[in-house]
Amino acid sequence: MYVLGIDPGIGRTGWGIVGHQGQKVVALGFGCIETPPSQPHEQRLAMLFEAVRNVIASFQPASVGVEKLFFYRNVNGIAVGEARGVALLACAQAGLAVHEYAPPEVKQAVVGVGRADKKQVTTMVQRILALPKPPTPDDTADALAIALCELHSQPFYAAVRQSGRPSI
């Protein structure tokens, strides 16, 4: 089973696919979708939508983890929210279950500290996935961290489904 992590943004949207291969957790693919600021806003959103659809079609993940919008530090909240919306639409059209994670949840899951800095997250992602070098840019490292959080949450979501209780 493979899962997709998405760190949405209008200029750069990080994505990462992780899964189990035997006892190891591996990255099957990752990258950063960039939209040129010279393009009209609606064109950038369309480009992002198509790129996320292509990632989903290429890797066919079982589920998706997406970063929750965090306004405290993000002054471009509306544009990021729109980018997040088109990414969620691409996931919904593919019929994928989507789970949302706040930045402190992702940091806690990957580093063990909810207030970890970007360097700590990137270092742990590199170590957990045995990558030869740190994933760049930060958006990609964050997307891989979100994917790891989603992967590690799968047993919980499976238990909820088996219980017959409403989905989260």
mmCIF file of the C-alpha atoms, coordinates in Angstrom:
data_MODEL
# 
_entry.id   MODEL 
# 
loop_
_atom_site.group_PDB 
_atom_site.id 
_atom_site.type_symbol 
_atom_site.label_atom_id 
_atom_site.label_alt_id 
_atom_site.label_comp_id 
_atom_site.label_asym_id 
_atom_site.label_entity_id 
_atom_site.label_seq_id 
_atom_site.pdbx_PDB_ins_code 
_atom_site.Cartn_x 
_atom_site.Cartn_y 
_atom_site.Cartn_z 
_atom_site.occupancy 
_atom_site.B_iso_or_equiv 
_atom_site.pdbx_formal_charge 
_atom_site.auth_seq_id 
_atom_site.auth_comp_id 
_atom_site.auth_asym_id 
_atom_site.auth_atom_id 
_atom_site.pdbx_PDB_model_num 
ATOM 1   C CA . MET A 1 1   ? 0.000   0.000  0.000   1.00 0.00 ? 1   MET A CA 1 
ATOM 2   C CA . TYR A 1 2   ? 1.268   3.424  -0.955  1.00 0.00 ? 2   TYR A CA 1 
ATOM 3   C CA . VAL A 1 3   ? 0.111   6.789  0.337   1.00 0.00 ? 3   VAL A CA 1 
ATOM 4   C CA . LEU A 1 4   ? 0.469   10.312 -0.982  1.00 0.00 ? 4   LEU A CA 1 
ATOM 5   C CA . GLY A 1 5   ? 1.451   13.330 1.091   1.00 0.00 ? 5   GLY A CA 1 
ATOM 6   C CA . ILE A 1 6   ? 0.707   16.838 -0.170  1.00 0.00 ? 6   ILE A CA 1 
ATOM 7   C CA . ASP A 1 7   ? 2.073   20.138 1.132   1.00 0.00 ? 7   ASP A CA 1 
ATOM 8   C CA . PRO A 1 8   ? -0.082  22.611 -0.820  1.00 0.00 ? 8   PRO A CA 1 
ATOM 9   C CA . GLY A 1 9   ? 0.955   26.023 -2.036  1.00 0.00 ? 9   GLY A CA 1 
ATOM 10  C CA . ILE A 1 10  ? 0.193   28.211 -5.029  1.00 0.00 ? 10  ILE A CA 1 
ATOM 11  C CA . GLY A 1 11  ? 3.826   28.697 -6.085  1.00 0.00 ? 11  GLY A CA 1 
ATOM 12  C CA . ARG A 1 12  ? 5.122   25.312 -4.939  1.00 0.00 ? 12  ARG A CA 1 
ATOM 13  C CA . THR A 1 13  ? 3.220   22.206 -3.918  1.00 0.00 ? 13  THR A CA 1 
ATOM 14  C CA . GLY A 1 14  ? 5.306   19.394 -2.522  1.00 0.00 ? 14  GLY A CA 1 
ATOM 15  C CA . TRP A 1 15  ? 4.244   15.788 -3.008  1.00 0.00 ? 15  TRP A CA 1 
ATOM 16  C CA . GLY A 1 16  ? 5.616   12.473 -1.829  1.00 0.00 ? 16  GLY A CA 1 
ATOM 17  C CA . ILE A 1 17  ? 4.625   8.828  -2.168  1.00 0.00 ? 17  ILE A CA 1 
ATOM 18  C CA . VAL A 1 18  ? 5.723   6.417  0.563   1.00 0.00 ? 18  VAL A CA 1 
ATOM 19  C CA . GLY A 1 19  ? 4.932   2.828  1.395   1.00 0.00 ? 19  GLY A CA 1 
ATOM 20  C CA . HIS A 1 20  ? 6.179   -0.389 2.915   1.00 0.00 ? 20  HIS A CA 1 
ATOM 21  C CA . GLN A 1 21  ? 8.539   -2.690 1.075   1.00 0.00 ? 21  GLN A CA 1 
ATOM 22  C CA . GLY A 1 22  ? 8.994   -5.603 3.435   1.00 0.00 ? 22  GLY A CA 1 
ATOM 23  C CA . GLN A 1 23  ? 9.998   -4.150 6.793   1.00 0.00 ? 23  GLN A CA 1 
ATOM 24  C CA . LYS A 1 24  ? 11.279  -0.915 5.276   1.00 0.00 ? 24  LYS A CA 1 
ATOM 25  C CA . VAL A 1 25  ? 9.446   2.325  4.640   1.00 0.00 ? 25  VAL A CA 1 
ATOM 26  C CA . VAL A 1 26  ? 10.498  3.720  1.289   1.00 0.00 ? 26  VAL A CA 1 
ATOM 27  C CA . ALA A 1 27  ? 9.868   6.734  -0.898  1.00 0.00 ? 27  ALA A CA 1 
ATOM 28  C CA . LEU A 1 28  ? 8.544   5.669  -4.280  1.00 0.00 ? 28  LEU A CA 1 
ATOM 29  C CA . GLY A 1 29  ? 8.492   9.153  -5.698  1.00 0.00 ? 29  GLY A CA 1 
ATOM 30  C CA . PHE A 1 30  ? 8.537   12.767 -4.645  1.00 0.00 ? 30  PHE A CA 1 
ATOM 31  C CA . GLY A 1 31  ? 8.835   16.202 -6.075  1.00 0.00 ? 31  GLY A CA 1 
ATOM 32  C CA . CYS A 1 32  ? 7.608   19.746 -6.195  1.00 0.00 ? 32  CYS A CA 1 
ATOM 33  C CA . ILE A 1 33  ? 4.972   21.142 -8.525  1.00 0.00 ? 33  ILE A CA 1 
ATOM 34  C CA . GLU A 1 34  ? 5.883   24.719 -9.390  1.00 0.00 ? 34  GLU A CA 1 
ATOM 35  C CA . THR A 1 35  ? 3.590   27.199 -11.054 1.00 0.00 ? 35  THR A CA 1 
ATOM 36  C CA . PRO A 1 36  ? 5.072   30.319 -12.633 1.00 0.00 ? 36  PRO A CA 1 
ATOM 37  C CA . PRO A 1 37  ? 4.038   33.606 -11.021 1.00 0.00 ? 37  PRO A CA 1 
ATOM 38  C CA . SER A 1 38  ? 3.856   35.140 -14.498 1.00 0.00 ? 38  SER A CA 1 
ATOM 39  C CA . GLN A 1 39  ? 0.765   33.028 -15.239 1.00 0.00 ? 39  GLN A CA 1 
ATOM 40  C CA . PRO A 1 40  ? -2.732  34.199 -14.298 1.00 0.00 ? 40  PRO A CA 1 
ATOM 41  C CA . HIS A 1 41  ? -3.867  32.839 -10.939 1.00 0.00 ? 41  HIS A CA 1 
ATOM 42  C CA . GLU A 1 42  ? -6.590  30.607 -12.377 1.00 0.00 ? 42  GLU A CA 1 
ATOM 43  C CA . GLN A 1 43  ? -4.076  29.078 -14.816 1.00 0.00 ? 43  GLN A CA 1 
ATOM 44  C CA . ARG A 1 44  ? -1.725  28.287 -11.945 1.00 0.00 ? 44  ARG A CA 1 
ATOM 45  C CA . LEU A 1 45  ? -4.570  26.519 -10.142 1.00 0.00 ? 45  LEU A CA 1 
ATOM 46  C CA . ALA A 1 46  ? -5.405  24.547 -13.291 1.00 0.00 ? 46  ALA A CA 1 
ATOM 47  C CA . MET A 1 47  ? -1.740  23.540 -13.684 1.00 0.00 ? 47  MET A CA 1 
ATOM 48  C CA . LEU A 1 48  ? -1.630  22.399 -10.075 1.00 0.00 ? 48  LEU A CA 1 
ATOM 49  C CA . PHE A 1 49  ? -4.848  20.413 -10.462 1.00 0.00 ? 49  PHE A CA 1 
ATOM 50  C CA . GLU A 1 50  ? -3.538  18.575 -13.532 1.00 0.00 ? 50  GLU A CA 1 
ATOM 51  C CA . ALA A 1 51  ? -0.165  17.883 -11.925 1.00 0.00 ? 51  ALA A CA 1 
ATOM 52  C CA . VAL A 1 52  ? -1.777  16.373 -8.801  1.00 0.00 ? 52  VAL A CA 1 
ATOM 53  C CA . ARG A 1 53  ? -4.061  14.268 -11.012 1.00 0.00 ? 53  ARG A CA 1 
ATOM 54  C CA . ASN A 1 54  ? -0.987  13.009 -12.882 1.00 0.00 ? 54  ASN A CA 1 
ATOM 55  C CA . VAL A 1 55  ? 0.787   12.044 -9.644  1.00 0.00 ? 55  VAL A CA 1 
ATOM 56  C CA . ILE A 1 56  ? -2.318  10.168 -8.501  1.00 0.00 ? 56  ILE A CA 1 
ATOM 57  C CA . ALA A 1 57  ? -2.664  8.392  -11.860 1.00 0.00 ? 57  ALA A CA 1 
ATOM 58  C CA . SER A 1 58  ? 1.022   7.446  -11.924 1.00 0.00 ? 58  SER A CA 1 
ATOM 59  C CA . PHE A 1 59  ? 1.271   6.017  -8.395  1.00 0.00 ? 59  PHE A CA 1 
ATOM 60  C CA . GLN A 1 60  ? -2.344  5.117  -7.542  1.00 0.00 ? 60  GLN A CA 1 
ATOM 61  C CA . PRO A 1 61  ? -2.041  5.726  -3.788  1.00 0.00 ? 61  PRO A CA 1 
ATOM 62  C CA . ALA A 1 62  ? -4.485  4.140  -1.352  1.00 0.00 ? 62  ALA A CA 1 
ATOM 63  C CA . SER A 1 63  ? -5.022  7.375  0.572   1.00 0.00 ? 63  SER A CA 1 
ATOM 64  C CA . VAL A 1 64  ? -3.771  10.917 0.921   1.00 0.00 ? 64  VAL A CA 1 
ATOM 65  C CA . GLY A 1 65  ? -2.489  13.065 3.759   1.00 0.00 ? 65  GLY A CA 1 
ATOM 66  C CA . VAL A 1 66  ? -2.765  16.827 3.269   1.00 0.00 ? 66  VAL A CA 1 
ATOM 67  C CA . GLU A 1 67  ? -1.438  19.588 5.454   1.00 0.00 ? 67  GLU A CA 1 
ATOM 68  C CA . LYS A 1 68  ? -4.148  21.614 7.165   1.00 0.00 ? 68  LYS A CA 1 
ATOM 69  C CA . LEU A 1 69  ? -4.093  25.301 6.418   1.00 0.00 ? 69  LEU A CA 1 
ATOM 70  C CA . PHE A 1 70  ? -2.153  27.033 9.158   1.00 0.00 ? 70  PHE A CA 1 
ATOM 71  C CA . PHE A 1 71  ? -2.776  30.801 9.165   1.00 0.00 ? 71  PHE A CA 1 
ATOM 72  C CA . TYR A 1 72  ? -0.419  31.715 11.994  1.00 0.00 ? 72  TYR A CA 1 
ATOM 73  C CA . ARG A 1 73  ? 2.607   32.009 9.730   1.00 0.00 ? 73  ARG A CA 1 
ATOM 74  C CA . ASN A 1 74  ? 1.058   31.894 6.298   1.00 0.00 ? 74  ASN A CA 1 
ATOM 75  C CA . VAL A 1 75  ? 0.221   35.380 5.067   1.00 0.00 ? 75  VAL A CA 1 
ATOM 76  C CA . ASN A 1 76  ? -0.875  33.999 1.670   1.00 0.00 ? 76  ASN A CA 1 
ATOM 77  C CA . GLY A 1 77  ? -3.616  31.947 3.301   1.00 0.00 ? 77  GLY A CA 1 
ATOM 78  C CA . ILE A 1 78  ? -6.258  32.546 0.635   1.00 0.00 ? 78  ILE A CA 1 
ATOM 79  C CA . ALA A 1 79  ? -4.021  31.526 -2.288  1.00 0.00 ? 79  ALA A CA 1 
ATOM 80  C CA . VAL A 1 80  ? -2.757  28.519 -0.342  1.00 0.00 ? 80  VAL A CA 1 
ATOM 81  C CA . GLY A 1 81  ? -6.350  27.602 0.509   1.00 0.00 ? 81  GLY A CA 1 
ATOM 82  C CA . GLU A 1 82  ? -7.265  27.712 -3.167  1.00 0.00 ? 82  GLU A CA 1 
ATOM 83  C CA . ALA A 1 83  ? -4.273  25.524 -4.036  1.00 0.00 ? 83  ALA A CA 1 
ATOM 84  C CA . ARG A 1 84  ? -5.259  23.141 -1.270  1.00 0.00 ? 84  ARG A CA 1 
ATOM 85  C CA . GLY A 1 85  ? -8.800  23.090 -2.656  1.00 0.00 ? 85  GLY A CA 1 
ATOM 86  C CA . VAL A 1 86  ? -7.766  22.044 -6.156  1.00 0.00 ? 86  VAL A CA 1 
ATOM 87  C CA . ALA A 1 87  ? -5.480  19.348 -4.704  1.00 0.00 ? 87  ALA A CA 1 
ATOM 88  C CA . LEU A 1 88  ? -8.377  18.056 -2.598  1.00 0.00 ? 88  LEU A CA 1 
ATOM 89  C CA . LEU A 1 89  ? -10.626 18.113 -5.672  1.00 0.00 ? 89  LEU A CA 1 
ATOM 90  C CA . ALA A 1 90  ? -8.133  15.987 -7.619  1.00 0.00 ? 90  ALA A CA 1 
ATOM 91  C CA . CYS A 1 91  ? -8.064  13.508 -4.709  1.00 0.00 ? 91  CYS A CA 1 
ATOM 92  C CA . ALA A 1 92  ? -11.862 13.455 -4.439  1.00 0.00 ? 92  ALA A CA 1 
ATOM 93  C CA . GLN A 1 93  ? -12.281 12.853 -8.168  1.00 0.00 ? 93  GLN A CA 1 
ATOM 94  C CA . ALA A 1 94  ? -9.902  9.882  -7.846  1.00 0.00 ? 94  ALA A CA 1 
ATOM 95  C CA . GLY A 1 95  ? -12.051 8.505  -5.012  1.00 0.00 ? 95  GLY A CA 1 
ATOM 96  C CA . LEU A 1 96  ? -9.251  8.690  -2.456  1.00 0.00 ? 96  LEU A CA 1 
ATOM 97  C CA . ALA A 1 97  ? -9.684  8.954  1.294   1.00 0.00 ? 97  ALA A CA 1 
ATOM 98  C CA . VAL A 1 98  ? -8.080  12.193 2.481   1.00 0.00 ? 98  VAL A CA 1 
ATOM 99  C CA . HIS A 1 99  ? -6.850  12.861 6.011   1.00 0.00 ? 99  HIS A CA 1 
ATOM 100 C CA . GLU A 1 100 ? -5.706  16.264 7.203   1.00 0.00 ? 100 GLU A CA 1 
ATOM 101 C CA . TYR A 1 101 ? -2.774  16.911 9.512   1.00 0.00 ? 101 TYR A CA 1 
ATOM 102 C CA . ALA A 1 102 ? -1.742  20.105 11.264  1.00 0.00 ? 102 ALA A CA 1 
ATOM 103 C CA . PRO A 1 103 ? 1.972   20.942 11.067  1.00 0.00 ? 103 PRO A CA 1 
ATOM 104 C CA . PRO A 1 104 ? 2.588   20.103 14.762  1.00 0.00 ? 104 PRO A CA 1 
ATOM 105 C CA . GLU A 1 105 ? 0.966   16.664 14.249  1.00 0.00 ? 105 GLU A CA 1 
ATOM 106 C CA . VAL A 1 106 ? 3.294   15.909 11.344  1.00 0.00 ? 106 VAL A CA 1 
ATOM 107 C CA . LYS A 1 107 ? 6.349   17.097 13.262  1.00 0.00 ? 107 LYS A CA 1 
ATOM 108 C CA . GLN A 1 108 ? 5.348   14.992 16.271  1.00 0.00 ? 108 GLN A CA 1 
ATOM 109 C CA . ALA A 1 109 ? 4.881   11.911 14.077  1.00 0.00 ? 109 ALA A CA 1 
ATOM 110 C CA . VAL A 1 110 ? 8.183   12.266 12.223  1.00 0.00 ? 110 VAL A CA 1 
ATOM 111 C CA . VAL A 1 111 ? 10.539  13.942 14.693  1.00 0.00 ? 111 VAL A CA 1 
ATOM 112 C CA . GLY A 1 112 ? 8.850   13.212 18.015  1.00 0.00 ? 112 GLY A CA 1 
ATOM 113 C CA . VAL A 1 113 ? 8.543   16.924 18.812  1.00 0.00 ? 113 VAL A CA 1 
ATOM 114 C CA . GLY A 1 114 ? 5.587   19.025 17.686  1.00 0.00 ? 114 GLY A CA 1 
ATOM 115 C CA . ARG A 1 115 ? 7.679   22.194 17.550  1.00 0.00 ? 115 ARG A CA 1 
ATOM 116 C CA . ALA A 1 116 ? 10.546  20.769 15.483  1.00 0.00 ? 116 ALA A CA 1 
ATOM 117 C CA . ASP A 1 117 ? 12.126  23.076 12.928  1.00 0.00 ? 117 ASP A CA 1 
ATOM 118 C CA . LYS A 1 118 ? 12.360  22.498 9.168   1.00 0.00 ? 118 LYS A CA 1 
ATOM 119 C CA . LYS A 1 119 ? 15.923  21.166 9.367   1.00 0.00 ? 119 LYS A CA 1 
ATOM 120 C CA . GLN A 1 120 ? 14.934  18.548 11.951  1.00 0.00 ? 120 GLN A CA 1 
ATOM 121 C CA . VAL A 1 121 ? 11.970  17.421 9.826   1.00 0.00 ? 121 VAL A CA 1 
ATOM 122 C CA . THR A 1 122 ? 14.110  17.187 6.686   1.00 0.00 ? 122 THR A CA 1 
ATOM 123 C CA . THR A 1 123 ? 16.842  15.251 8.504   1.00 0.00 ? 123 THR A CA 1 
ATOM 124 C CA . MET A 1 124 ? 14.374  12.742 9.957   1.00 0.00 ? 124 MET A CA 1 
ATOM 125 C CA . VAL A 1 125 ? 12.617  12.276 6.608   1.00 0.00 ? 125 VAL A CA 1 
ATOM 126 C CA . GLN A 1 126 ? 15.999  11.572 5.008   1.00 0.00 ? 126 GLN A CA 1 
ATOM 127 C CA . ARG A 1 127 ? 16.898  9.061  7.734   1.00 0.00 ? 127 ARG A CA 1 
ATOM 128 C CA . ILE A 1 128 ? 13.541  7.271  7.880   1.00 0.00 ? 128 ILE A CA 1 
ATOM 129 C CA . LEU A 1 129 ? 13.420  6.861  4.108   1.00 0.00 ? 129 LEU A CA 1 
ATOM 130 C CA . ALA A 1 130 ? 17.177  6.179  3.766   1.00 0.00 ? 130 ALA A CA 1 
ATOM 131 C CA . LEU A 1 131 ? 17.513  8.871  1.110   1.00 0.00 ? 131 LEU A CA 1 
ATOM 132 C CA . PRO A 1 132 ? 21.050  9.581  -0.131  1.00 0.00 ? 132 PRO A CA 1 
ATOM 133 C CA . LYS A 1 133 ? 20.563  13.328 0.366   1.00 0.00 ? 133 LYS A CA 1 
ATOM 134 C CA . PRO A 1 134 ? 17.989  15.587 2.017   1.00 0.00 ? 134 PRO A CA 1 
ATOM 135 C CA . PRO A 1 135 ? 14.875  16.134 -0.098  1.00 0.00 ? 135 PRO A CA 1 
ATOM 136 C CA . THR A 1 136 ? 14.563  19.665 -1.423  1.00 0.00 ? 136 THR A CA 1 
ATOM 137 C CA . PRO A 1 137 ? 12.913  22.104 -1.478  1.00 0.00 ? 137 PRO A CA 1 
ATOM 138 C CA . ASP A 1 138 ? 11.276  22.255 1.965   1.00 0.00 ? 138 ASP A CA 1 
ATOM 139 C CA . ASP A 1 139 ? 7.863   21.700 0.367   1.00 0.00 ? 139 ASP A CA 1 
ATOM 140 C CA . THR A 1 140 ? 8.992   18.268 -0.833  1.00 0.00 ? 140 THR A CA 1 
ATOM 141 C CA . ALA A 1 141 ? 10.457  17.312 2.545   1.00 0.00 ? 141 ALA A CA 1 
ATOM 142 C CA . ASP A 1 142 ? 7.226   18.444 4.215   1.00 0.00 ? 142 ASP A CA 1 
ATOM 143 C CA . ALA A 1 143 ? 5.122   16.413 1.771   1.00 0.00 ? 143 ALA A CA 1 
ATOM 144 C CA . LEU A 1 144 ? 7.182   13.294 2.529   1.00 0.00 ? 144 LEU A CA 1 
ATOM 145 C CA . ALA A 1 145 ? 6.726   13.961 6.252   1.00 0.00 ? 145 ALA A CA 1 
ATOM 146 C CA . ILE A 1 146 ? 2.955   14.255 5.713   1.00 0.00 ? 146 ILE A CA 1 
ATOM 147 C CA . ALA A 1 147 ? 3.008   10.993 3.738   1.00 0.00 ? 147 ALA A CA 1 
ATOM 148 C CA . LEU A 1 148 ? 4.877   9.281  6.611   1.00 0.00 ? 148 LEU A CA 1 
ATOM 149 C CA . CYS A 1 149 ? 2.280   10.607 9.051   1.00 0.00 ? 149 CYS A CA 1 
ATOM 150 C CA . GLU A 1 150 ? -0.485  9.233  6.807   1.00 0.00 ? 150 GLU A CA 1 
ATOM 151 C CA . LEU A 1 151 ? 1.250   5.864  6.451   1.00 0.00 ? 151 LEU A CA 1 
ATOM 152 C CA . HIS A 1 152 ? 1.700   5.489  10.193  1.00 0.00 ? 152 HIS A CA 1 
ATOM 153 C CA . SER A 1 153 ? -1.959  6.423  10.759  1.00 0.00 ? 153 SER A CA 1 
ATOM 154 C CA . GLN A 1 154 ? -3.261  3.629  8.517   1.00 0.00 ? 154 GLN A CA 1 
ATOM 155 C CA . PRO A 1 155 ? -3.700  1.043  11.319  1.00 0.00 ? 155 PRO A CA 1 
ATOM 156 C CA . PHE A 1 156 ? -5.868  3.551  13.200  1.00 0.00 ? 156 PHE A CA 1 
ATOM 157 C CA . TYR A 1 157 ? -8.054  4.273  10.165  1.00 0.00 ? 157 TYR A CA 1 
ATOM 158 C CA . ALA A 1 158 ? -8.378  0.528  9.466   1.00 0.00 ? 158 ALA A CA 1 
ATOM 159 C CA . ALA A 1 159 ? -9.557  -0.049 13.044  1.00 0.00 ? 159 ALA A CA 1 
ATOM 160 C CA . VAL A 1 160 ? -12.141 2.736  12.705  1.00 0.00 ? 160 VAL A CA 1 
ATOM 161 C CA . ARG A 1 161 ? -13.434 1.184  9.461   1.00 0.00 ? 161 ARG A CA 1 
ATOM 162 C CA . GLN A 1 162 ? -13.680 -2.254 11.094  1.00 0.00 ? 162 GLN A CA 1 
ATOM 163 C CA . SER A 1 163 ? -15.554 -0.852 14.060  1.00 0.00 ? 163 SER A CA 1 
ATOM 164 C CA . GLY A 1 164 ? -18.371 0.297  11.813  1.00 0.00 ? 164 GLY A CA 1 
ATOM 165 C CA . ARG A 1 165 ? -18.251 3.775  13.324  1.00 0.00 ? 165 ARG A CA 1 
ATOM 166 C CA . PRO A 1 166 ? -18.467 6.839  11.128  1.00 0.00 ? 166 PRO A CA 1 
ATOM 167 C CA . SER A 1 167 ? -15.241 7.745  9.342   1.00 0.00 ? 167 SER A CA 1 
ATOM 168 C CA . ILE A 1 168 ? -13.104 10.572 10.629  1.00 0.00 ? 168 ILE A CA 1 
# 
